[in-house]
Coordinates of C-alpha atoms in Angstrom, one line a residue:
M1 CA -71.8 239.3 165.3
H2 CA -71.6 239.9 169.0
L3 CA -73.0 236.3 169.5
I4 CA -70.4 234.8 167.3
K5 CA -67.5 236.5 169.0
R6 CA -69.0 235.3 172.5
Q7 CA -69.3 231.7 171.0
S8 CA -65.7 232.0 169.8
G9 CA -64.5 233.0 173.3
V10 CA -66.4 230.0 174.9
A11 CA -64.9 227.7 172.1
A12 CA -61.4 229.0 172.9
I13 CA -61.9 228.3 176.5
W14 CA -63.1 224.9 175.9
F15 CA -60.3 224.3 173.4
V16 CA -57.9 225.3 176.1
L17 CA -59.6 223.1 178.8
I18 CA -59.7 220.2 176.4
F19 CA -56.1 220.6 175.3
I20 CA -54.9 220.8 179.0
A21 CA -57.0 217.6 179.7
L22 CA -55.7 215.8 176.5
A23 CA -52.1 216.9 177.4
S24 CA -52.5 215.8 180.9
L25 CA -54.0 212.5 179.9
T26 CA -51.2 212.0 177.3
A27 CA -48.5 212.9 180.0
L28 CA -50.1 210.5 182.5
G29 CA -50.7 207.8 179.7
V30 CA -47.3 207.9 178.4
E31 CA -45.2 208.9 181.4
G32 CA -47.3 207.1 183.9
A33 CA -47.1 203.9 181.9
R34 CA -43.3 204.5 181.6
Y35 CA -42.8 205.0 185.3
L36 CA -45.0 202.0 186.2
N37 CA -42.9 199.9 183.8
N38 CA -39.7 201.3 185.4
K39 CA -41.1 200.6 188.9
A40 CA -41.6 197.0 187.8
R41 CA -38.3 196.7 186.2
L42 CA -36.7 198.1 189.3
G43 CA -38.5 195.5 191.3
D44 CA -37.0 192.9 189.0
A45 CA -33.6 194.4 189.4
L46 CA -33.8 194.4 193.1
E47 CA -35.1 190.9 193.1
T48 CA -32.0 189.8 191.0
A49 CA -29.7 191.8 193.2
S50 CA -31.0 190.3 196.5
L51 CA -30.6 186.9 195.1
L52 CA -27.0 187.6 194.2
L53 CA -26.4 188.9 197.7
A54 CA -27.9 185.7 199.1
A55 CA -26.0 183.4 196.7
Q56 CA -22.6 185.0 197.7
E57 CA -23.6 185.2 201.4
A58 CA -22.9 189.0 201.4
K59 CA -21.9 190.5 204.7
V60 CA -22.6 193.8 206.3
T61 CA -19.0 194.5 206.6
E62 CA -18.8 194.5 202.7
D63 CA -21.5 197.1 202.4
D64 CA -19.7 199.3 199.8
K65 CA -19.2 196.3 197.5
N66 CA -22.8 195.2 198.0
H67 CA -24.1 198.7 197.2
A68 CA -22.0 198.8 194.1
L69 CA -23.4 195.5 192.9
V70 CA -27.1 196.5 193.6
T71 CA -26.4 199.9 191.6
K72 CA -24.8 197.9 188.7
V73 CA -27.8 195.5 188.5
A74 CA -30.3 198.3 188.6
R75 CA -28.5 200.3 185.9
S76 CA -28.5 197.2 183.6
Y77 CA -32.4 197.0 184.0
L78 CA -33.0 200.8 183.7
P79 CA -30.4 202.1 181.3
D80 CA -32.2 205.5 181.1
A81 CA -31.9 206.2 184.8
E82 CA -29.4 208.4 186.4
T83 CA -26.1 206.7 187.2
K84 CA -26.4 206.9 190.9
L85 CA -29.4 205.7 193.0
P86 CA -30.8 208.4 195.0
A87 CA -31.8 206.1 197.8
L88 CA -30.4 202.5 198.5
N89 CA -30.6 200.5 201.6
I90 CA -29.7 196.9 202.3
E91 CA -31.0 195.3 205.5
Y92 CA -29.1 192.1 206.7
K93 CA -30.5 189.4 208.9
S94 CA -29.0 185.9 209.9
G95 CA -29.9 183.3 212.3
E96 CA -31.2 179.6 212.7
E97 CA -34.6 178.1 212.3
E98 CA -36.1 174.6 212.2
V99 CA -36.9 173.1 208.8
N100 CA -38.6 169.8 207.8
V101 CA -36.4 167.6 205.7
G102 CA -37.7 164.2 204.8
G103 CA -40.0 164.2 207.8
K104 CA -37.3 165.2 210.2
K105 CA -37.0 168.5 211.9
L106 CA -33.6 170.0 211.5
T107 CA -31.9 173.1 212.4
A108 CA -30.8 175.2 209.4
E109 CA -29.0 178.5 208.9
F110 CA -30.7 181.4 207.1
L111 CA -29.5 184.5 205.5
E112 CA -32.0 187.2 204.7
Y113 CA -31.6 190.4 202.6
K114 CA -34.1 193.2 202.0
V115 CA -33.0 195.8 199.4
A116 CA -34.9 199.1 198.9
A117 CA -33.8 201.6 196.3
S118 CA -35.0 204.5 194.0
T119 CA -34.0 205.6 190.5
E120 CA -34.2 209.0 189.0
H121 CA -35.3 209.7 185.4
D122 CA -35.7 212.7 183.2
S123 CA -39.4 213.2 182.2
W124 CA -40.3 213.3 178.6
M125 CA -43.4 215.4 179.0
D126 CA -42.7 218.0 181.7
M127 CA -45.1 221.0 180.8
A128 CA -45.5 224.2 182.9
G129 CA -49.0 225.0 183.8
V130 CA -50.2 221.5 182.8
P131 CA -50.7 218.6 185.1
S132 CA -47.7 216.4 184.4
F133 CA -44.7 214.8 186.0
D134 CA -41.9 216.9 187.4
E135 CA -38.7 217.5 185.4
T136 CA -37.1 214.6 187.1
Q137 CA -39.0 211.8 188.7
Q138 CA -38.0 209.1 191.3
V139 CA -39.2 205.5 191.2
A140 CA -38.9 203.3 194.3
N141 CA -39.3 199.6 195.0
F142 CA -37.9 196.9 197.1
A143 CA -37.2 193.1 197.1
A144 CA -36.3 190.5 199.7
S145 CA -34.6 187.2 199.4
K146 CA -33.8 184.5 202.0
K147 CA -31.4 181.6 201.7
V148 CA -32.0 178.7 204.0
S149 CA -29.3 176.1 204.1
M150 CA -27.7 173.3 206.1
Q151 CA -24.5 171.6 206.1
S152 CA -24.4 168.7 203.7
G153 CA -20.8 167.8 204.1
V154 CA -18.9 165.0 205.5
G155 CA -19.8 163.5 208.8
D156 CA -16.6 161.5 209.4
V157 CA -13.4 160.8 207.4
F158 CA -11.8 157.4 207.4
L159 CA -8.3 157.2 206.2
V160 CA -6.7 153.8 205.1
M161 CA -3.1 154.6 204.9
D162 CA -0.3 152.4 203.2
H163 CA 2.7 151.9 205.7
S164 CA 4.2 148.9 203.9
M165 CA 7.2 148.4 201.8
N166 CA 5.3 150.2 199.0
M167 CA 6.1 153.4 200.8
N168 CA 9.8 152.8 201.1
M169 CA 11.1 154.2 197.9
N170 CA 14.1 156.4 198.8
T171 CA 14.2 155.3 202.4
C172 CA 16.2 157.2 204.9
Q173 CA 17.5 155.5 208.0
I174 CA 17.9 157.7 211.1
Q175 CA 19.5 156.2 214.2
Y176 CA 17.7 157.6 217.3
A177 CA 18.8 155.2 219.9
P178 CA 21.3 152.3 220.1
N179 CA 20.2 149.8 217.5
H180 CA 16.9 151.5 217.1
Y181 CA 16.2 153.2 213.7
R182 CA 13.4 155.3 212.3
L183 CA 12.8 155.0 208.5
Q184 CA 11.1 158.0 206.7
T185 CA 10.6 158.4 203.0
A186 CA 9.3 161.2 200.8
K187 CA 6.4 159.1 200.0
L188 CA 5.5 158.7 203.6
F189 CA 5.9 162.3 204.1
V190 CA 3.5 163.2 201.5
S191 CA 1.0 160.5 202.9
H192 CA 1.3 162.1 206.3
Q193 CA 0.8 165.5 204.9
I194 CA -2.5 164.3 203.2
A195 CA -3.6 163.1 206.6
H196 CA -2.7 166.4 208.3
E197 CA -4.8 168.3 205.7
F198 CA -7.9 166.1 206.5
I199 CA -7.3 166.5 210.3
N200 CA -6.6 170.3 210.1
R201 CA -9.9 170.8 208.2
K202 CA -11.8 169.8 211.3
L203 CA -10.8 173.5 212.2
G204 CA -11.3 174.9 208.8
K205 CA -7.6 175.1 208.2
S206 CA -5.6 174.1 205.0
V207 CA -1.9 173.6 204.2
D208 CA -2.5 175.9 201.3
K209 CA -2.6 179.3 203.0
T210 CA -3.5 181.1 199.6
K211 CA -7.0 179.6 199.9
D212 CA -9.6 181.4 201.8
D213 CA -12.8 180.3 203.5
I214 CA -12.0 176.5 203.9
E215 CA -15.2 175.2 205.5
P216 CA -14.5 172.8 208.4
I217 CA -15.7 169.3 208.1
E218 CA -18.2 168.4 210.7
G219 CA -17.0 165.0 211.9
N220 CA -13.9 163.2 213.0
V221 CA -11.0 161.8 211.2
A222 CA -10.0 158.1 211.7
I223 CA -6.7 156.7 210.7
F224 CA -6.0 153.0 209.8
P225 CA -2.4 152.4 208.8
F226 CA -1.6 149.0 207.4
D227 CA 1.1 146.6 206.1
T228 CA 0.3 143.0 206.4
R229 CA -1.8 143.8 209.4
T230 CA -3.2 146.7 211.2
S231 CA -2.0 147.7 214.7
H232 CA -4.2 148.4 217.7
S233 CA -2.9 149.8 220.9
D234 CA -4.3 149.7 224.5
N235 CA -6.6 152.5 225.8
D236 CA -3.8 155.0 226.6
G237 CA -1.9 154.4 223.3
A238 CA 1.4 153.8 225.2
Q239 CA 1.9 150.3 223.5
L240 CA 1.4 149.0 220.0
A241 CA -0.1 146.0 221.7
V242 CA -1.9 144.0 219.0
C243 CA -1.3 143.1 215.4
Q244 CA -4.8 142.5 214.1
N245 CA -6.2 140.3 211.3
H246 CA -9.5 141.1 209.6
L247 CA -10.0 138.1 207.4
D248 CA -11.8 134.9 208.1
F249 CA -10.3 131.7 207.1
Y250 CA -11.7 128.1 206.4
S251 CA -12.6 125.8 209.2
A252 CA -10.9 122.4 209.5
A253 CA -13.8 120.7 207.5
E254 CA -13.6 123.4 204.8
E255 CA -9.9 123.1 204.4
K256 CA -10.4 119.2 203.9
H257 CA -13.0 120.0 201.3
V258 CA -11.5 123.0 199.5
N259 CA -7.7 122.4 199.9
G260 CA -7.5 118.7 200.8
L261 CA -5.5 119.6 203.8
G262 CA -6.0 117.3 206.9
V263 CA -5.9 119.4 210.1
A264 CA -7.5 119.5 213.5
K265 CA -8.1 123.2 213.3
G266 CA -8.7 125.5 210.4
F267 CA -6.3 128.4 209.7
G268 CA -8.9 130.7 211.4
E269 CA -9.4 128.5 214.3
L270 CA -5.9 128.6 215.6
N271 CA -5.1 130.9 218.3
W272 CA -2.1 132.7 217.0
N273 CA -1.5 134.5 220.2
D274 CA -1.2 131.2 222.3
S275 CA 1.4 131.6 224.9
A276 CA 2.8 128.2 224.0
I277 CA 3.9 129.5 220.7
K278 CA 7.6 130.3 221.1
W279 CA 8.9 130.0 217.6
Q280 CA 12.3 131.3 217.1
D281 CA 13.2 130.1 213.6
L282 CA 10.8 129.3 210.8
R283 CA 13.3 126.7 209.5
S284 CA 12.9 124.7 212.7
V285 CA 9.2 125.2 212.8
K286 CA 8.4 123.9 209.4
N287 CA 8.6 120.3 210.6
R288 CA 6.4 120.7 213.7
K289 CA 3.7 118.1 213.8
D290 CA 1.0 120.3 215.1
D291 CA -1.4 122.5 212.9
Y292 CA 0.9 125.5 213.2
G293 CA 3.7 123.6 211.6
I294 CA 1.5 122.3 208.8
Y295 CA 0.4 125.9 207.9
V296 CA 3.9 127.3 208.2
S297 CA 5.1 124.4 205.9
E298 CA 2.3 125.3 203.4
T299 CA 3.9 128.7 202.8
F300 CA 7.5 127.7 203.3
D301 CA 10.1 128.3 200.7
S302 CA 13.5 127.0 201.4
R303 CA 15.1 129.3 198.8
S304 CA 14.2 132.4 200.9
P305 CA 14.4 133.1 204.7
I306 CA 11.3 135.3 204.2
S307 CA 8.9 132.4 204.3
W308 CA 5.7 132.9 206.0
L309 CA 2.7 134.6 204.6
P310 CA -0.4 134.5 207.0
D311 CA -2.9 135.6 204.3
A312 CA -2.3 132.7 202.0
E313 CA -5.1 133.1 199.6
K314 CA -6.1 129.5 199.5
H315 CA -7.2 129.6 203.1
I316 CA -9.4 132.7 202.9
D317 CA -13.2 132.4 203.4
Y318 CA -14.3 135.5 201.3
Q319 CA -18.0 135.2 202.0
Q320 CA -17.6 134.8 205.7
T321 CA -15.2 137.8 205.9
I322 CA -17.8 140.0 204.4
H323 CA -20.6 138.5 206.4
T324 CA -18.9 139.0 209.7
L325 CA -17.4 142.4 208.8
D326 CA -18.9 143.9 211.9
S327 CA -17.8 141.1 214.3
R328 CA -14.5 139.8 213.2
S329 CA -12.6 136.9 214.8
S330 CA -9.7 137.9 216.9
L331 CA -8.0 134.4 217.0
A332 CA -5.5 135.5 214.3
D333 CA -4.5 138.7 216.2
T334 CA -0.9 138.6 217.5
T335 CA 0.4 140.5 220.5
R336 CA 3.8 142.2 220.3
E337 CA 4.9 139.9 223.2
S338 CA 4.2 136.7 221.4
G339 CA 7.1 134.6 220.0
L340 CA 5.6 135.0 216.4
M341 CA 6.5 138.7 216.6
S342 CA 10.1 138.0 217.4
F343 CA 10.8 136.5 214.0
P344 CA 13.2 138.6 212.1
H345 CA 11.7 137.4 208.8
N346 CA 8.0 137.9 209.5
R347 CA 6.0 140.6 207.8
L348 CA 3.4 141.2 210.5
C349 CA 3.1 144.8 211.6
R350 CA 6.6 145.7 210.8
G351 CA 5.8 149.5 210.9
N352 CA 5.7 151.7 213.9
F353 CA 2.0 152.7 213.6
R354 CA -1.4 152.4 215.2
S355 CA -5.0 152.7 214.4
V356 CA -7.1 155.8 215.6
S357 CA -10.9 155.2 215.7
V358 CA -13.3 157.8 214.8
A359 CA -14.5 157.6 218.4
D360 CA -11.1 157.6 219.9
Q361 CA -11.3 159.7 223.1
K362 CA -7.7 160.8 223.1
Y363 CA -7.5 162.2 219.7
N364 CA -10.9 162.5 218.0
T365 CA -13.5 164.0 220.4
S366 CA -12.7 167.7 220.3
T367 CA -10.9 170.2 218.0
E368 CA -8.4 171.0 220.7
K369 CA -6.7 167.7 220.3
V370 CA -5.8 168.2 216.7
S371 CA -2.1 169.1 217.3
N372 CA -1.6 166.1 219.5
Y373 CA -3.2 164.0 216.6
L374 CA -0.8 165.5 214.0
G375 CA 2.1 164.7 216.2
L376 CA 1.2 161.2 216.5
I377 CA 1.0 160.7 212.8
N378 CA 4.4 162.1 212.4
T379 CA 5.8 159.2 214.4
F380 CA 4.4 156.5 212.1
T381 CA 7.0 154.7 210.0
S382 CA 6.9 151.7 207.7
N383 CA 9.3 149.6 209.6
S384 CA 10.3 148.9 213.3
Y385 CA 13.6 148.5 215.1
Q386 CA 13.1 144.7 214.8
T387 CA 13.8 145.0 211.0
Q388 CA 17.4 145.8 211.9
S389 CA 17.9 142.4 213.5
V390 CA 18.9 141.1 210.0
G391 CA 21.7 143.5 209.7
D392 CA 23.5 142.0 206.8
E393 CA 20.5 142.5 204.4
L394 CA 19.2 146.0 205.3
D395 CA 17.8 146.8 202.0
K396 CA 15.7 143.6 201.9
Y397 CA 13.9 144.0 205.2
I398 CA 12.5 147.7 205.0
G399 CA 9.0 147.1 206.2
G400 CA 6.1 144.7 205.8
W401 CA 4.1 143.4 202.9
S402 CA 1.2 145.3 201.7
A403 CA -2.4 144.3 202.5
S404 CA -4.8 147.1 201.7
Y405 CA -7.7 145.0 202.4
Q406 CA -6.8 144.6 206.1
G407 CA -6.9 148.4 206.5
I408 CA -10.2 148.8 204.5
L409 CA -11.9 145.9 206.4
Q410 CA -10.8 147.6 209.7
A411 CA -12.1 151.1 208.6
L412 CA -15.3 149.4 207.6
N413 CA -15.7 147.8 210.9
D414 CA -15.0 151.2 212.7
Y415 CA -17.5 152.9 210.5
H416 CA -20.2 150.3 211.1
H417 CA -19.8 150.6 215.0
H418 CA -18.9 154.4 215.3
G419 CA -19.7 156.2 212.2
D420 CA -22.6 158.7 211.9
K421 CA -24.7 156.7 209.3
E422 CA -27.2 159.8 208.9
K423 CA -24.4 162.0 207.6
Q424 CA -22.5 161.7 204.3
S425 CA -19.1 160.3 205.2
T426 CA -16.0 159.5 203.1
M427 CA -13.4 156.7 203.1
V428 CA -10.1 157.5 201.6
F429 CA -7.5 154.9 200.5
I430 CA -4.0 156.3 200.4
L431 CA -1.9 153.7 198.5
G432 CA 1.7 153.5 197.6
G433 CA 1.3 150.4 195.4
G434 CA -0.5 147.0 195.0
D435 CA -1.0 144.3 197.6
R436 CA 1.8 141.8 197.2
P437 CA 4.9 140.3 199.0
N438 CA 8.0 141.9 198.0
R439 CA 8.8 141.0 194.4
T440 CA 12.2 139.6 195.2
D441 CA 10.8 137.4 198.0
K442 CA 9.3 134.7 195.7
V443 CA 7.1 133.3 198.5
T444 CA 5.7 129.9 197.5
Y445 CA 3.4 127.2 198.7
K446 CA 5.1 123.8 199.6
D447 CA 4.1 122.6 196.0
G448 CA 6.1 125.4 194.5
N449 CA 3.4 127.6 193.3
V450 CA 4.1 131.2 194.0
I451 CA 1.9 132.9 196.7
D452 CA 0.2 136.2 195.4
H453 CA -2.2 138.1 197.3
S454 CA -2.6 141.0 194.8
Q455 CA -6.0 139.7 194.0
I456 CA -7.5 139.4 197.5
L457 CA -9.1 142.9 197.6
K458 CA -10.5 142.3 194.1
K459 CA -12.0 138.9 195.2
L460 CA -13.5 140.5 198.4
S461 CA -15.0 143.2 196.2
E462 CA -16.4 140.8 193.5
R463 CA -17.9 138.5 196.0
G464 CA -20.1 140.9 197.9
L465 CA -18.0 143.7 199.6
C466 CA -19.0 146.5 197.2
K467 CA -22.7 145.4 197.3
K468 CA -22.6 145.3 201.1
I469 CA -21.2 148.9 201.1
A470 CA -23.7 150.1 198.6
M471 CA -26.8 148.5 200.4
D472 CA -25.7 148.8 204.2
Y473 CA -23.7 152.1 204.1
P474 CA -25.4 154.3 201.4
N475 CA -23.9 157.5 202.9
L476 CA -20.3 156.3 202.7
S477 CA -18.4 157.3 199.6
L478 CA -15.1 155.9 198.5
F479 CA -12.1 157.9 197.2
A480 CA -8.5 156.6 196.4
I481 CA -5.3 158.5 196.3
G482 CA -2.1 156.9 194.8
I483 CA 1.4 158.2 195.7
D484 CA 3.6 157.4 192.8
V485 CA 1.0 155.0 191.3
D486 CA -2.3 155.5 189.6
P487 CA -5.1 153.8 191.8
K488 CA -7.0 152.9 188.6
T489 CA -4.2 150.5 187.8
L490 CA -4.4 148.5 191.1
P491 CA -6.5 145.4 191.2
G492 CA -9.7 145.6 193.4
V493 CA -9.6 149.4 193.8
T494 CA -11.7 151.0 191.1
K495 CA -14.8 149.5 189.5
A496 CA -12.8 149.0 186.2
Q497 CA -10.5 146.7 188.2
G498 CA -13.2 144.9 190.0
G499 CA -13.3 147.2 193.0
C500 CA -15.7 149.6 194.6
V501 CA -14.3 153.2 193.9
E502 CA -15.6 155.2 190.9
P503 CA -12.6 155.8 188.7
K504 CA -13.5 159.6 188.8
N505 CA -13.0 159.5 192.5
T506 CA -9.3 158.9 192.3
A507 CA -6.2 161.1 192.3
T508 CA -2.5 160.5 191.8
I509 CA 0.3 162.5 193.3
M510 CA 3.9 162.1 192.3
H511 CA 6.1 162.7 195.5
K512 CA 9.1 163.9 193.5
K513 CA 7.1 166.7 192.0
A514 CA 5.0 167.4 195.2
S515 CA 7.9 167.6 197.7
G516 CA 11.4 168.9 197.9
T517 CA 14.3 167.7 200.0
E518 CA 17.0 169.6 201.8
G519 CA 19.9 168.4 203.7
S520 CA 21.2 165.0 204.6
N521 CA 20.9 163.4 208.1
G522 CA 21.8 159.7 209.0
A523 CA 22.4 156.9 206.8
C524 CA 20.0 157.1 203.8
W525 CA 19.6 154.8 200.9
G526 CA 17.0 153.9 198.2
G527 CA 18.3 151.6 195.7
H528 CA 21.4 153.3 194.4
S529 CA 20.3 156.8 195.2
S530 CA 20.3 158.8 198.5
V531 CA 17.9 161.4 199.6
G532 CA 17.8 163.9 202.4
T533 CA 15.6 163.5 205.5
N534 CA 14.4 167.0 206.1
F535 CA 11.4 166.8 203.7
R536 CA 9.3 169.9 203.0
L537 CA 6.5 170.8 200.5
T538 CA 7.0 173.0 197.5
G539 CA 4.2 175.4 196.6
Y540 CA 3.2 172.8 193.9
G541 CA 3.1 170.1 196.6
I542 CA 0.8 172.3 199.0
S543 CA -1.6 173.2 196.3
T544 CA -1.7 169.6 195.0
I545 CA -2.5 168.1 198.4
S546 CA -5.1 170.8 199.2
D547 CA -6.7 170.2 195.8
I548 CA -6.7 166.4 196.2
V549 CA -8.1 166.5 199.7
S550 CA -10.9 168.8 198.3
A551 CA -11.6 166.5 195.6
G552 CA -11.9 163.6 198.0
L553 CA -14.3 165.5 200.2
D554 CA -16.4 166.7 197.2
A555 CA -16.5 163.1 196.0
A556 CA -18.1 162.2 199.4
G557 CA -20.9 164.8 199.2
A558 CA -19.3 168.3 198.9
A559 CA -17.9 168.5 202.4
G560 CA -18.2 171.9 204.0
E561 CA -20.5 173.3 201.2
K562 CA -24.1 174.0 201.8
E563 CA -27.2 172.6 200.3
E564 CA -30.0 175.2 199.6
I565 CA -33.3 174.0 200.9
G566 CA -35.2 177.3 200.9
S567 CA -36.3 179.9 198.3
I568 CA -36.9 183.6 197.9
Y569 CA -39.6 185.5 199.5
N570 CA -42.1 187.5 197.4
R571 CA -40.3 190.8 196.9
R572 CA -43.4 192.7 198.0
A573 CA -43.6 190.7 201.3
Q574 CA -43.5 192.8 204.5

């Protein structure tokens, strides 16, 4: 009996020991697995949180918001944890480092985040006197992420801007000196504001002050206004010296073969700036016996005093124009001092404007020069004081004919010589209408056929211009903005119309919606309606221009945005 009692006591002791061991093993097995799982899930949560911090480029100045984000993510992964994290620390680090992209060593920016945190949980098997977990248990982990990025935005922007009669809807004439007038329109005002937006973005500014964090574009902004020609000034910009042509024309032999025209010199072989040219009246020059007289006669229409169109389509050598895009002939350039420019009826460089190269030292080499650049553009108009010399027909002589191909060819020439070909760049066409003489002018060849150069850009595009851009300038993207006109309807602009621009890379802005007018100053006319001259943008206009400029930059490669070229670190990396 005594032995049985002693054996029962031993069994009880063994039972207690085995129970404690089993209970401990159960607690360790159940709770231990639970907390190991929680630790892994916390690691996943912190990894997700660190990636979110990197994606939004979180700043240490926003620490409260960042802590709240990490807490929210951790709670979503571990719903049984306490609401607050007992410990949470975010380490921020930023700088620059070299990366290898396509075999080239480039400097890239990096943002690094290390997030360490712990969560607190109520134990399920807390037992007094038995090895187990405490009543509450903390689980800790950490994660790290690193975002390596580099600017992938626009290197340079090339603006090709219409300053022809297309822009003269609701024109206001302002007399600023005896017999000198400045013409301004709502359409030109909007066009200039678009240019201002591009230029200001060199500094990361926007006309739309409601938008934050506008990334500055990296490069410079070039401007190429046009009517029938483009204007180039001397080095200091004091004079609008040269009215430039960018087309090539047939030689004398080609004129004979193509047009059956017997001349000693082809249209493109004549020196249009010859000091001997002292034409004063086209009516008298049409009968000249030299080559100048022949070509003028070719485009002379006795029914209209506006009689000379230098880009007569039948004389253009399209292939040669494209082939020599980077080395154009200057024979057809005309200085402001030449007799040709004194014609009251000519349509060469009628506007007061000039080109600004992407490499222009005066306006385009530092951000400090932005304000001077904006002031320069404000002076551009679509007519000159010479227009007023035909005082009895003011409404007929407001500006020059439109030739967007001249501006485009000059912009491509500038990009070829001065653009940064390694960076993504954009070329923007700001258009007020199609390429044509004024519809009322009815300019004809001598045989009576009407001259129409609305197809010149299309023929340039179809005969190799688009192919050359795609092959020789793969980092140049094209965008078109129409003011009161849809660019997709204009011949030679979008691919659907035989041009080079993707239809999706277009935008239309209606100036009457985008701008308001206040007051009245000077003599204003525009058909039968008058408008004020103190133009200003409405809120709609500001946001519209800002959005359109952003779309143009995005079409050219997401200007100002960053391309991620790195990845996260292992969250357990030291």
